[in-house]
GROMACS .gro file of C-alpha atoms in nm:
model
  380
    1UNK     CA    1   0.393   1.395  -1.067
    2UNK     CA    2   0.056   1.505  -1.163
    3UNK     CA    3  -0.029   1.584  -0.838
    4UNK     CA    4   0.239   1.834  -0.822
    5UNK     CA    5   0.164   1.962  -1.174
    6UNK     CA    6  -0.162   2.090  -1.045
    7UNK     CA    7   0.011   2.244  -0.788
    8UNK     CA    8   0.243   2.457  -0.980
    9UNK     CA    9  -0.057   2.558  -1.228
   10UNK     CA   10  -0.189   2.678  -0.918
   11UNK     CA   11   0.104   2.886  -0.820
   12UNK     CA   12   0.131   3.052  -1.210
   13UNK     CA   13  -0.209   3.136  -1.155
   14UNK     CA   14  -0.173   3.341  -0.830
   15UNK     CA   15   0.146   3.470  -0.998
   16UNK     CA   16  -0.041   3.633  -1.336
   17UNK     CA   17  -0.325   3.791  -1.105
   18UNK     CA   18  -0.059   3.944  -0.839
   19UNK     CA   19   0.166   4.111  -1.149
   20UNK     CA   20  -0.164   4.283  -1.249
   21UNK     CA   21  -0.310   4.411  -0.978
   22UNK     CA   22  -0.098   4.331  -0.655
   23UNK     CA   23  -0.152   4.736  -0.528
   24UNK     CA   24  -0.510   4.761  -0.708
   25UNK     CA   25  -0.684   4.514  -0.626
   26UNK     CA   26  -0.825   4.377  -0.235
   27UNK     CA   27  -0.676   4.068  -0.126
   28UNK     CA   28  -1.020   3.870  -0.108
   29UNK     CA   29  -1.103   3.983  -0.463
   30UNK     CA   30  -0.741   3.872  -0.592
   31UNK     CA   31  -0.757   3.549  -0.440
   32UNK     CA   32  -1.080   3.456  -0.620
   33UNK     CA   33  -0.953   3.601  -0.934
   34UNK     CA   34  -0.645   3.338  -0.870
   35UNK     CA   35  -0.909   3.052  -0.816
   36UNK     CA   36  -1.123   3.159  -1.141
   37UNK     CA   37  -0.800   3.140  -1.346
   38UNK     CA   38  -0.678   2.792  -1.178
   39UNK     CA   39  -1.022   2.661  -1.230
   40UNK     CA   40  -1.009   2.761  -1.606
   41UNK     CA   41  -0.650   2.620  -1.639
   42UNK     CA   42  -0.744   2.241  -1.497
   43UNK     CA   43  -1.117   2.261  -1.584
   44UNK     CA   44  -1.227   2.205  -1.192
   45UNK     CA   45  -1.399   2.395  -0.963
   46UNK     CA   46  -1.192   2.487  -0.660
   47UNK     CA   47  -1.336   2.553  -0.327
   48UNK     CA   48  -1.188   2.731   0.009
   49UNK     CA   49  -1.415   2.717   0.293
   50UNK     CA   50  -1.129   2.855   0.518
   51UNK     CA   51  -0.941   3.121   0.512
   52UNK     CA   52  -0.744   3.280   0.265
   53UNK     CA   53  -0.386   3.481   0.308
   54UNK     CA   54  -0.150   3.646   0.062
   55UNK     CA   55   0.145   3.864   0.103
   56UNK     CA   56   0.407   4.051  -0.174
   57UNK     CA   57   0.715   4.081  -0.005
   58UNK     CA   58   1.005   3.967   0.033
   59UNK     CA   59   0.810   3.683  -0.145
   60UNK     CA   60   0.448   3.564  -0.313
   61UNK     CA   61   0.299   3.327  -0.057
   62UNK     CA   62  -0.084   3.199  -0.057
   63UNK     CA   63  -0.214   3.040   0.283
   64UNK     CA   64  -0.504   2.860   0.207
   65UNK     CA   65  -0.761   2.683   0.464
   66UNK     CA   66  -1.032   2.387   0.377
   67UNK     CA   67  -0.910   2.369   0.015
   68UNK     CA   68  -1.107   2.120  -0.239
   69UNK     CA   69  -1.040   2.059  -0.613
   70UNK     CA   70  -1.320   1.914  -0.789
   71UNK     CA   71  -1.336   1.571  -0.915
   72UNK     CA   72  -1.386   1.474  -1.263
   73UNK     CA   73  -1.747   1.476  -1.366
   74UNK     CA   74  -1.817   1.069  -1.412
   75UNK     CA   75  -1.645   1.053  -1.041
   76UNK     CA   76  -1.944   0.991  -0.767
   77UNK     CA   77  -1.615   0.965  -0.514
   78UNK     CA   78  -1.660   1.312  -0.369
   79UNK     CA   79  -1.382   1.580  -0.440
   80UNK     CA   80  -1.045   1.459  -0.593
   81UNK     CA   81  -0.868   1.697  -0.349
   82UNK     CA   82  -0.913   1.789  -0.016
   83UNK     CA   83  -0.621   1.957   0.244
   84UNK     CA   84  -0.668   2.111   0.558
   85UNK     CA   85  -0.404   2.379   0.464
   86UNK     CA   86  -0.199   2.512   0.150
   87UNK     CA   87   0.095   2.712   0.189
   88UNK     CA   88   0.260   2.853  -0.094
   89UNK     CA   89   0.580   3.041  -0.123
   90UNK     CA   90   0.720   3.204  -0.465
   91UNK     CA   91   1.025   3.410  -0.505
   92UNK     CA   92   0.841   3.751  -0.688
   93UNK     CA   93   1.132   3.896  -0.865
   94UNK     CA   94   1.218   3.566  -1.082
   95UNK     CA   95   0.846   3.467  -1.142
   96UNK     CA   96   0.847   3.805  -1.357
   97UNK     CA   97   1.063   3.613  -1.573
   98UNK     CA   98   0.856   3.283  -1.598
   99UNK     CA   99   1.081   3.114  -1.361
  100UNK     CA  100   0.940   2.959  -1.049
  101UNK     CA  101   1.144   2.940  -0.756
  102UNK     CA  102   0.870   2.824  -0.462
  103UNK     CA  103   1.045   2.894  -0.150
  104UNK     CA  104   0.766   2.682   0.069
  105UNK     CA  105   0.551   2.427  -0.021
  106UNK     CA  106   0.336   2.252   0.216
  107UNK     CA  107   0.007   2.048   0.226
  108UNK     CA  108  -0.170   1.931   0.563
  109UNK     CA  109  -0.374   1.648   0.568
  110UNK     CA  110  -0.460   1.607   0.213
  111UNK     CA  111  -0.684   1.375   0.116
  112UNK     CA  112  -0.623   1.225  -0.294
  113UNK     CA  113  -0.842   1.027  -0.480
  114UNK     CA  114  -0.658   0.900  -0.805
  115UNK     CA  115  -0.934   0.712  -1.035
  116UNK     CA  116  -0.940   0.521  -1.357
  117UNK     CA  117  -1.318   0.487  -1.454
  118UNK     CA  118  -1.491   0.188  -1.600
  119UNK     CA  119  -1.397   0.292  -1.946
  120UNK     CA  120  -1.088   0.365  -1.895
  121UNK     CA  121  -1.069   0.776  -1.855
  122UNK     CA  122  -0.832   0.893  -1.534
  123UNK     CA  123  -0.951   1.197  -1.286
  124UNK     CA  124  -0.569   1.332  -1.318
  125UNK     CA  125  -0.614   1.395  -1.693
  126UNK     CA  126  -0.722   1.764  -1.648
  127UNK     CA  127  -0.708   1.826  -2.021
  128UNK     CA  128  -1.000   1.586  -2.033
  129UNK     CA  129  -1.220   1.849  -1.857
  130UNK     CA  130  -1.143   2.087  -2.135
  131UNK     CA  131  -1.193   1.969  -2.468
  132UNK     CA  132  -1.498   1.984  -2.683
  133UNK     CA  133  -1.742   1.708  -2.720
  134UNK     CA  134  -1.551   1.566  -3.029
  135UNK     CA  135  -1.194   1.570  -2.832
  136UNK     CA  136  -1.389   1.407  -2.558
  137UNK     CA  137  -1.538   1.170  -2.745
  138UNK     CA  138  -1.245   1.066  -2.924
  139UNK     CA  139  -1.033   1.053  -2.636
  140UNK     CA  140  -1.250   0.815  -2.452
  141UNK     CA  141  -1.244   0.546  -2.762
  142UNK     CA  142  -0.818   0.575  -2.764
  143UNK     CA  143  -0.858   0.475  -2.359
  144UNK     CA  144  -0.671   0.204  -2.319
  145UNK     CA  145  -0.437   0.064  -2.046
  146UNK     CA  146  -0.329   0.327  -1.721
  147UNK     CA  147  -0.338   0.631  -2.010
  148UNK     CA  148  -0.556   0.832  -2.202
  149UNK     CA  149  -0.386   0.894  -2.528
  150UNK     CA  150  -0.466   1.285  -2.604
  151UNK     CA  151  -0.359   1.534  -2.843
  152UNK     CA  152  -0.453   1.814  -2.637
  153UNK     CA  153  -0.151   1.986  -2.466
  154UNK     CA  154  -0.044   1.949  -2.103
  155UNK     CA  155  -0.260   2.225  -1.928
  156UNK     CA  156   0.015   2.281  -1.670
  157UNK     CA  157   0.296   2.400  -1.957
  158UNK     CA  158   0.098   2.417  -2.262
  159UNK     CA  159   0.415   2.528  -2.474
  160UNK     CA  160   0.554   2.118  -2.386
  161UNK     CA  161   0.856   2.231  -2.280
  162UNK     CA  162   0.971   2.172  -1.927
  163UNK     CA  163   0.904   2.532  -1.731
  164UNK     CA  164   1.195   2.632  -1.478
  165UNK     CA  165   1.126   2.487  -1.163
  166UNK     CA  166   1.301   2.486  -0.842
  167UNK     CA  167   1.189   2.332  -0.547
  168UNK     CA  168   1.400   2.375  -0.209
  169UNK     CA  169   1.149   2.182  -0.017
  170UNK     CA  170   0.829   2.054  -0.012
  171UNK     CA  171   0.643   1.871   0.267
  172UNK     CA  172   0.333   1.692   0.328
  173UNK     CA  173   0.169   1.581   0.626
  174UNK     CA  174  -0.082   1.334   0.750
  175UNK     CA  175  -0.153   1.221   0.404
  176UNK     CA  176  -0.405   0.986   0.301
  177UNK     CA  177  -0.390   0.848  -0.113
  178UNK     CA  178  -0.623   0.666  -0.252
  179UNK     CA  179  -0.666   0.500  -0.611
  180UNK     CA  180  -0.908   0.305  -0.756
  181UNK     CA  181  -0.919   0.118  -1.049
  182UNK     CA  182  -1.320   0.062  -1.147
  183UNK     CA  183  -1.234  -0.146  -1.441
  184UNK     CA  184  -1.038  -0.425  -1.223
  185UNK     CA  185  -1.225  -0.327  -0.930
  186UNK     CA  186  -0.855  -0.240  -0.740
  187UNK     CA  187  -0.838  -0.030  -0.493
  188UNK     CA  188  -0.493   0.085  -0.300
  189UNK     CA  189  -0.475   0.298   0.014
  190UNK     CA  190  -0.195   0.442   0.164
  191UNK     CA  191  -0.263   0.660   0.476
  192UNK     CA  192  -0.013   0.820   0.725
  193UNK     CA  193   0.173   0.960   0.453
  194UNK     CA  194   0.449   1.226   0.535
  195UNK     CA  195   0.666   1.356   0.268
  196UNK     CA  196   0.997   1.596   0.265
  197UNK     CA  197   1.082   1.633  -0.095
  198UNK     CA  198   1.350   1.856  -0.202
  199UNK     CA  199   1.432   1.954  -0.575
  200UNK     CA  200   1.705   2.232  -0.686
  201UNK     CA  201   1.560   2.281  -1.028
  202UNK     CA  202   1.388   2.049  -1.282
  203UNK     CA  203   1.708   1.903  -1.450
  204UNK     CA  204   1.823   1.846  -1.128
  205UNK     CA  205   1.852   1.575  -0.857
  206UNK     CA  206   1.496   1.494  -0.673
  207UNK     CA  207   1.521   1.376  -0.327
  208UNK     CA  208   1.228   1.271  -0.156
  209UNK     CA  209   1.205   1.045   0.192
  210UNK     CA  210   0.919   0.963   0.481
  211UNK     CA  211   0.651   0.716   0.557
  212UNK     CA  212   0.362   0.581   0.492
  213UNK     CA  213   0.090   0.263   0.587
  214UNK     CA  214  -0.014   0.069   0.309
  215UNK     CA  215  -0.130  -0.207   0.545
  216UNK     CA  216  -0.098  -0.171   0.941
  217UNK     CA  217   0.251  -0.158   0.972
  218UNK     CA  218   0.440   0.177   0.892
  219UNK     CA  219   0.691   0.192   0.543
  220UNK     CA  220   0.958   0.403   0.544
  221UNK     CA  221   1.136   0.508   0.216
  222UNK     CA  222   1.412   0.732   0.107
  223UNK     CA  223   1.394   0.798  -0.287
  224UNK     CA  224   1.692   0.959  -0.496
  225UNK     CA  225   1.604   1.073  -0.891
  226UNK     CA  226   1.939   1.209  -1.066
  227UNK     CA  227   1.716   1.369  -1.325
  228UNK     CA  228   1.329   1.428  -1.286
  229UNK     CA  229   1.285   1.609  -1.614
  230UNK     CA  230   1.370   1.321  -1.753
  231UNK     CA  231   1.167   1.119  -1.564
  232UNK     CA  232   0.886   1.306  -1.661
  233UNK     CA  233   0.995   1.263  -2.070
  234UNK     CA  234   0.979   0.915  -2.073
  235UNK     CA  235   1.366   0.840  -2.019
  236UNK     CA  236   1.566   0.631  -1.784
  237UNK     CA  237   1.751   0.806  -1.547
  238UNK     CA  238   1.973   0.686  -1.247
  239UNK     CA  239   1.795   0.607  -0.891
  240UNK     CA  240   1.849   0.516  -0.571
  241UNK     CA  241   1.565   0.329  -0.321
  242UNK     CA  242   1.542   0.234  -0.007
  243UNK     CA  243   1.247   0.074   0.204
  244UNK     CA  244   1.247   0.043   0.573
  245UNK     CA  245   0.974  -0.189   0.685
  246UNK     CA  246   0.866  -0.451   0.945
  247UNK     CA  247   1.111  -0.706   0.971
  248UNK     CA  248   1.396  -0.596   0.706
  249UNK     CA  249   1.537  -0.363   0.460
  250UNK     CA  250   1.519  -0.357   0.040
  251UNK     CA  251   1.765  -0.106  -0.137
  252UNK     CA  252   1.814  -0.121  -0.511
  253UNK     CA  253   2.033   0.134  -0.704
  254UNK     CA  254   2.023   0.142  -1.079
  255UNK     CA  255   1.836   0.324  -1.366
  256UNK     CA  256   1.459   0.364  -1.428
  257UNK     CA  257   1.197   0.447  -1.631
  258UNK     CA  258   0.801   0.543  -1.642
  259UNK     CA  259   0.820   0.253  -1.918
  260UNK     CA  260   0.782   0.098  -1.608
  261UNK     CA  261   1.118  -0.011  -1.721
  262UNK     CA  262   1.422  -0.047  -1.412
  263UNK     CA  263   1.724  -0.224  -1.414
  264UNK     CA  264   2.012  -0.215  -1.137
  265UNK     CA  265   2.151  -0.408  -0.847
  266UNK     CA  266   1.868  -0.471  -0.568
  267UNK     CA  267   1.973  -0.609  -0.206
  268UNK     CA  268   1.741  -0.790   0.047
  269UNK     CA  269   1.815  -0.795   0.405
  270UNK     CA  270   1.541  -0.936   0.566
  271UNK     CA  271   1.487  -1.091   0.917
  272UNK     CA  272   1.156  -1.172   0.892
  273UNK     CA  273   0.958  -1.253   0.540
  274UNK     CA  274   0.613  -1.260   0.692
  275UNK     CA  275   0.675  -0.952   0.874
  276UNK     CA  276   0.808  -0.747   0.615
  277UNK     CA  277   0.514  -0.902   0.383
  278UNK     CA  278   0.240  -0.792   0.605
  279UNK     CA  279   0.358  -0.401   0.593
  280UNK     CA  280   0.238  -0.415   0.220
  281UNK     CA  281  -0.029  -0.666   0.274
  282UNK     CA  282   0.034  -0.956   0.210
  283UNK     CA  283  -0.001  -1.231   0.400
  284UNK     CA  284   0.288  -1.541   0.399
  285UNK     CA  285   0.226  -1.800   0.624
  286UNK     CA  286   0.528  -1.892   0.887
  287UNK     CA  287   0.795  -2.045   0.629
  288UNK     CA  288   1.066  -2.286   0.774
  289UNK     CA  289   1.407  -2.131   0.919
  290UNK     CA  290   1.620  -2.252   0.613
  291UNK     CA  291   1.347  -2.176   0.377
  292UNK     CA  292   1.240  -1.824   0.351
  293UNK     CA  293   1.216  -1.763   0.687
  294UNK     CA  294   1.470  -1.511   0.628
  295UNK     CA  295   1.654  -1.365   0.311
  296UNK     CA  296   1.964  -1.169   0.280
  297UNK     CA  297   2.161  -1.103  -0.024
  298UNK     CA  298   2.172  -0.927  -0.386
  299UNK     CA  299   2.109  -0.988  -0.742
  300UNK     CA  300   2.089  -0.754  -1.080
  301UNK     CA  301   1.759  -0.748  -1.175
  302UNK     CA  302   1.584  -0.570  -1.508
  303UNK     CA  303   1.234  -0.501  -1.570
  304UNK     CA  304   1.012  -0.466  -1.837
  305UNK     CA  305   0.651  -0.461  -1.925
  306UNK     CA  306   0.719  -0.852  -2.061
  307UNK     CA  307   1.004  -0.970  -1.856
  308UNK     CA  308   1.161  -0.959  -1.501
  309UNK     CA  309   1.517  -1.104  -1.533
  310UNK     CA  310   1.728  -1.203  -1.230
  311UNK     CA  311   2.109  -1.249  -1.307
  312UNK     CA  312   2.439  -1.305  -1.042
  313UNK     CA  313   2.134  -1.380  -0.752
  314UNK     CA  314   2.378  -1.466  -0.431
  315UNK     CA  315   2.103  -1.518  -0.173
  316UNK     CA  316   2.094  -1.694   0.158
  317UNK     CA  317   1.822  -1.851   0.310
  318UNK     CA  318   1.892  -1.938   0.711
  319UNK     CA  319   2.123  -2.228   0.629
  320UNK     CA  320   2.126  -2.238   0.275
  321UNK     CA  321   2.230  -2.050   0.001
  322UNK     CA  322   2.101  -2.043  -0.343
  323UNK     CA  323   2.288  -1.883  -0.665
  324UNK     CA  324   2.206  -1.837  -1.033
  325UNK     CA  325   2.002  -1.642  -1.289
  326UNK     CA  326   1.642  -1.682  -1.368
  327UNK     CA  327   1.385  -1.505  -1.618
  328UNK     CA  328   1.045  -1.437  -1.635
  329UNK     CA  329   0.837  -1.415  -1.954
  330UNK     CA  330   0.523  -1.210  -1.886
  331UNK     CA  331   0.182  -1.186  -2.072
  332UNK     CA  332  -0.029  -1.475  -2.136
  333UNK     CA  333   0.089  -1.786  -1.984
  334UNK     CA  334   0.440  -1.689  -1.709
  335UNK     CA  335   0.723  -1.868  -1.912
  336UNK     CA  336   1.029  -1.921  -1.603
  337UNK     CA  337   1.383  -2.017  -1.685
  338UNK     CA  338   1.706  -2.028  -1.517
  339UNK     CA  339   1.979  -2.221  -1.368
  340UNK     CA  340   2.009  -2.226  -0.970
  341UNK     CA  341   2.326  -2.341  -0.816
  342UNK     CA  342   2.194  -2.467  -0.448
  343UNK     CA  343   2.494  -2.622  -0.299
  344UNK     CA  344   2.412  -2.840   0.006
  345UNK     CA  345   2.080  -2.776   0.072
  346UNK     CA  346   1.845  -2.910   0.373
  347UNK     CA  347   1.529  -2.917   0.332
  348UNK     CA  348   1.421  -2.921   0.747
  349UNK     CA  349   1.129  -2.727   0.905
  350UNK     CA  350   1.326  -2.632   1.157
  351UNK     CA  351   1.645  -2.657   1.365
  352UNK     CA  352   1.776  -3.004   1.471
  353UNK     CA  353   1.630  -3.130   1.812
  354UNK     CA  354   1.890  -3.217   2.088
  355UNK     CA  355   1.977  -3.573   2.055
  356UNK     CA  356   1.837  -3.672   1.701
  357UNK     CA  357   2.021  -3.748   1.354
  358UNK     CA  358   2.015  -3.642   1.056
  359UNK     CA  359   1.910  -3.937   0.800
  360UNK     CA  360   1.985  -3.993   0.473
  361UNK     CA  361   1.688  -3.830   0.293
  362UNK     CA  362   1.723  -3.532   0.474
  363UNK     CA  363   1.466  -3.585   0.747
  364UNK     CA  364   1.531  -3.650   1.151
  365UNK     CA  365   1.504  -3.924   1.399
  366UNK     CA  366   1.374  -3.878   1.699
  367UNK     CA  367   1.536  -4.057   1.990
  368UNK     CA  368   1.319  -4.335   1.998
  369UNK     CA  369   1.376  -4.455   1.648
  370UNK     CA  370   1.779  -4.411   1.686
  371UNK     CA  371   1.844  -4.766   1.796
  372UNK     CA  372   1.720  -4.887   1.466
  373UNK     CA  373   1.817  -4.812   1.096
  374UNK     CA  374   1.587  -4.638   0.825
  375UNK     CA  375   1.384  -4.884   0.660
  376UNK     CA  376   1.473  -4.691   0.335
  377UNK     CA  377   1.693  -4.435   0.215
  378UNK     CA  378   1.659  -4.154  -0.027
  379UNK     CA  379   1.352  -3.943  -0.087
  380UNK     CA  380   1.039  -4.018   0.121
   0.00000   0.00000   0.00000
């Protein structure tokens, strides 16, 4: 959401310097009066080595070539963003107003960078790049966790109130997304990233599908958000998820949070475990046909930053089928509870050979050993 905050910044920018001067001023010489004000408002230098369009009317629109934002200053990662092309499309008459109705929004090839430095400051924080000293100082010693706890206002709506914002369709192309994390040494790539998102007004329902590669194999996702302003405040609002991969499906529809909190009916329909493991890289060795080769079913699941709980789990695994409710205590030491119903449950590698039997502790005889009995019974 950041990401897009710096966008719109952008756009109010362009929008202050066209009211102005939009019939006094050359378009070159407005467009780097735009940049000077964006790079005041973020606290980044912003570079275009290509090209640079504008028009008035009908509509505001920017075309920009070879764009770069600046990274933050303790970065050595290069710029934080780089895009091949920018297109930007505002409806004039309603911007007069302080409402923002973009009627395009599209980024080619970007390229992100998303950092959290060894002390614990984040590149996204532009309000980092413009406090004094003290602020600075201060906020680095409250770093803790994925935030930097500020008291300096949002640059991108400095009143803190949510600015008017509608959004008919955005779309991104040929992404690539990086973040790293240089105090756990993490780092998370996601390249191949194309994005339609559409979004009415800020109040409003956020749509957002496409793909992506985390690992080799290609994700495909299709994200509903009833409310994105209050996303953005902190507060749970109703969504709706689903992720196409390698070897199965995984929907889940319920209510979230940036807490993380989530809680809501998931469903797994998957074919292949190791498959649909490897598209976000991890690898699962072959598992047997009855267990985990494949998993279909559904359970209500609720998460919080100390506990994952599973409740009415109805899942089926090849052959068997397991039902229940489970818990997770997080932090420290994993504390797991539950109570799993499994029914008749076999325990095989595989499917039964032609012309063997089952014996009584749940194993098979080949048909050499059939003319004689078990020499014991029960677990081996």
């Amino acid at each position: 959401m950041r990401f897009f905050k710096l966008i719109f910044t952008l756009i109010f920018a362009f929008i202050i310097v066209v009211i102005g001067a939009v019939f006094l001023m050359p378009k070159d010489r407005l467009a780097k009066e735009a940049l000077k004000r964006a790079e005041a408002q973020i606290g980044r230098v912003i570079t275009v080595n290509g090209s640079v369009d504008l028009g008035f009317f009908p509509n505001l629109y920017v075309r920009m070539q070879n764009l770069s934002i600046a990274n933050a200053d303790w970065s050595n990662m290069g710029p934080m963003v780089q895009a091949r092309e920018l297109r930007v499309g505002v409806a004039l008459i309603p911007a007069l107003s302080g409402e923002v109705q973009v009627t395009e929004l599209r980024l080619d090839q970007p390229h992100v960078i998303l950092e959290k430095s060894s002390s614990g400051l984040v590149n996204w924080d532009f309000a980092a790049t413009v406090r004094s000293p003290d602020d600075q100082a201060t906020a680095e010693a409250k770093a803790t966790g994925d935030v930097v706890k500020a008291n300096a206002p949002d640059v991108a709506n400095p009143t803190g109130g949510m600015p008017s914002i509608s959004l008919p369709r955005a779309v991104i192309q040929g992404g690539k997304f990086e973040y790293r994390d240089h105090q756990s040494d993490t780092i998370m790539l996601l390249s191949n990233v194309d994005l339609t998102l559409q979004m009415p007004s800020i109040d409003s329902a956020m749509t957002a599908e496409g793909s992506l590669v985390l690992s080799k194999e290609q994700i495909s996702y299709d994200v509903k958000l009833a409310n994105l302003s209050q996303i953005l405040q902190g507060e749970k609002t109703n969504a709706s998820v689903n992720i196409d991969a390698k070897g199965g499906t995984v929907t889940f529809d319920g209510n979230v949070s940036t807490g993380p909190e989530l809680d809501g009916r998931l469903l797994m329909n998957i074919a292949d475990t190791s498959g649909f493991a490897s598209a976000f890289g991890v690898s699962v060795a072959q598992l047997p046909t009855n267990l985990g080769a494949s998993v279909k079913g559904a359970t209500q699941i609720s998460v919080t930053s100390d506990r994952v709980s599973l409740g009415d789990m109805q899942f089926g695994l090849g052959a068997n089928a397991i039902s229940g409710t489970a818990s997770i205590a997080l932090g420290g030491k994993p504390k797991v509870s539950g109570t799993l119903n499994l029914g008749d449950f076999d325990l095989r590698s595989g499917p039964v050979a032609s012309g063997s039997k089952s014996t009584s502790n749940g194993g098979t005889a080949s048909s050499s050993e059939q003319t004689s009995e078990p020499s014991s019974t029960g677990w081996s």
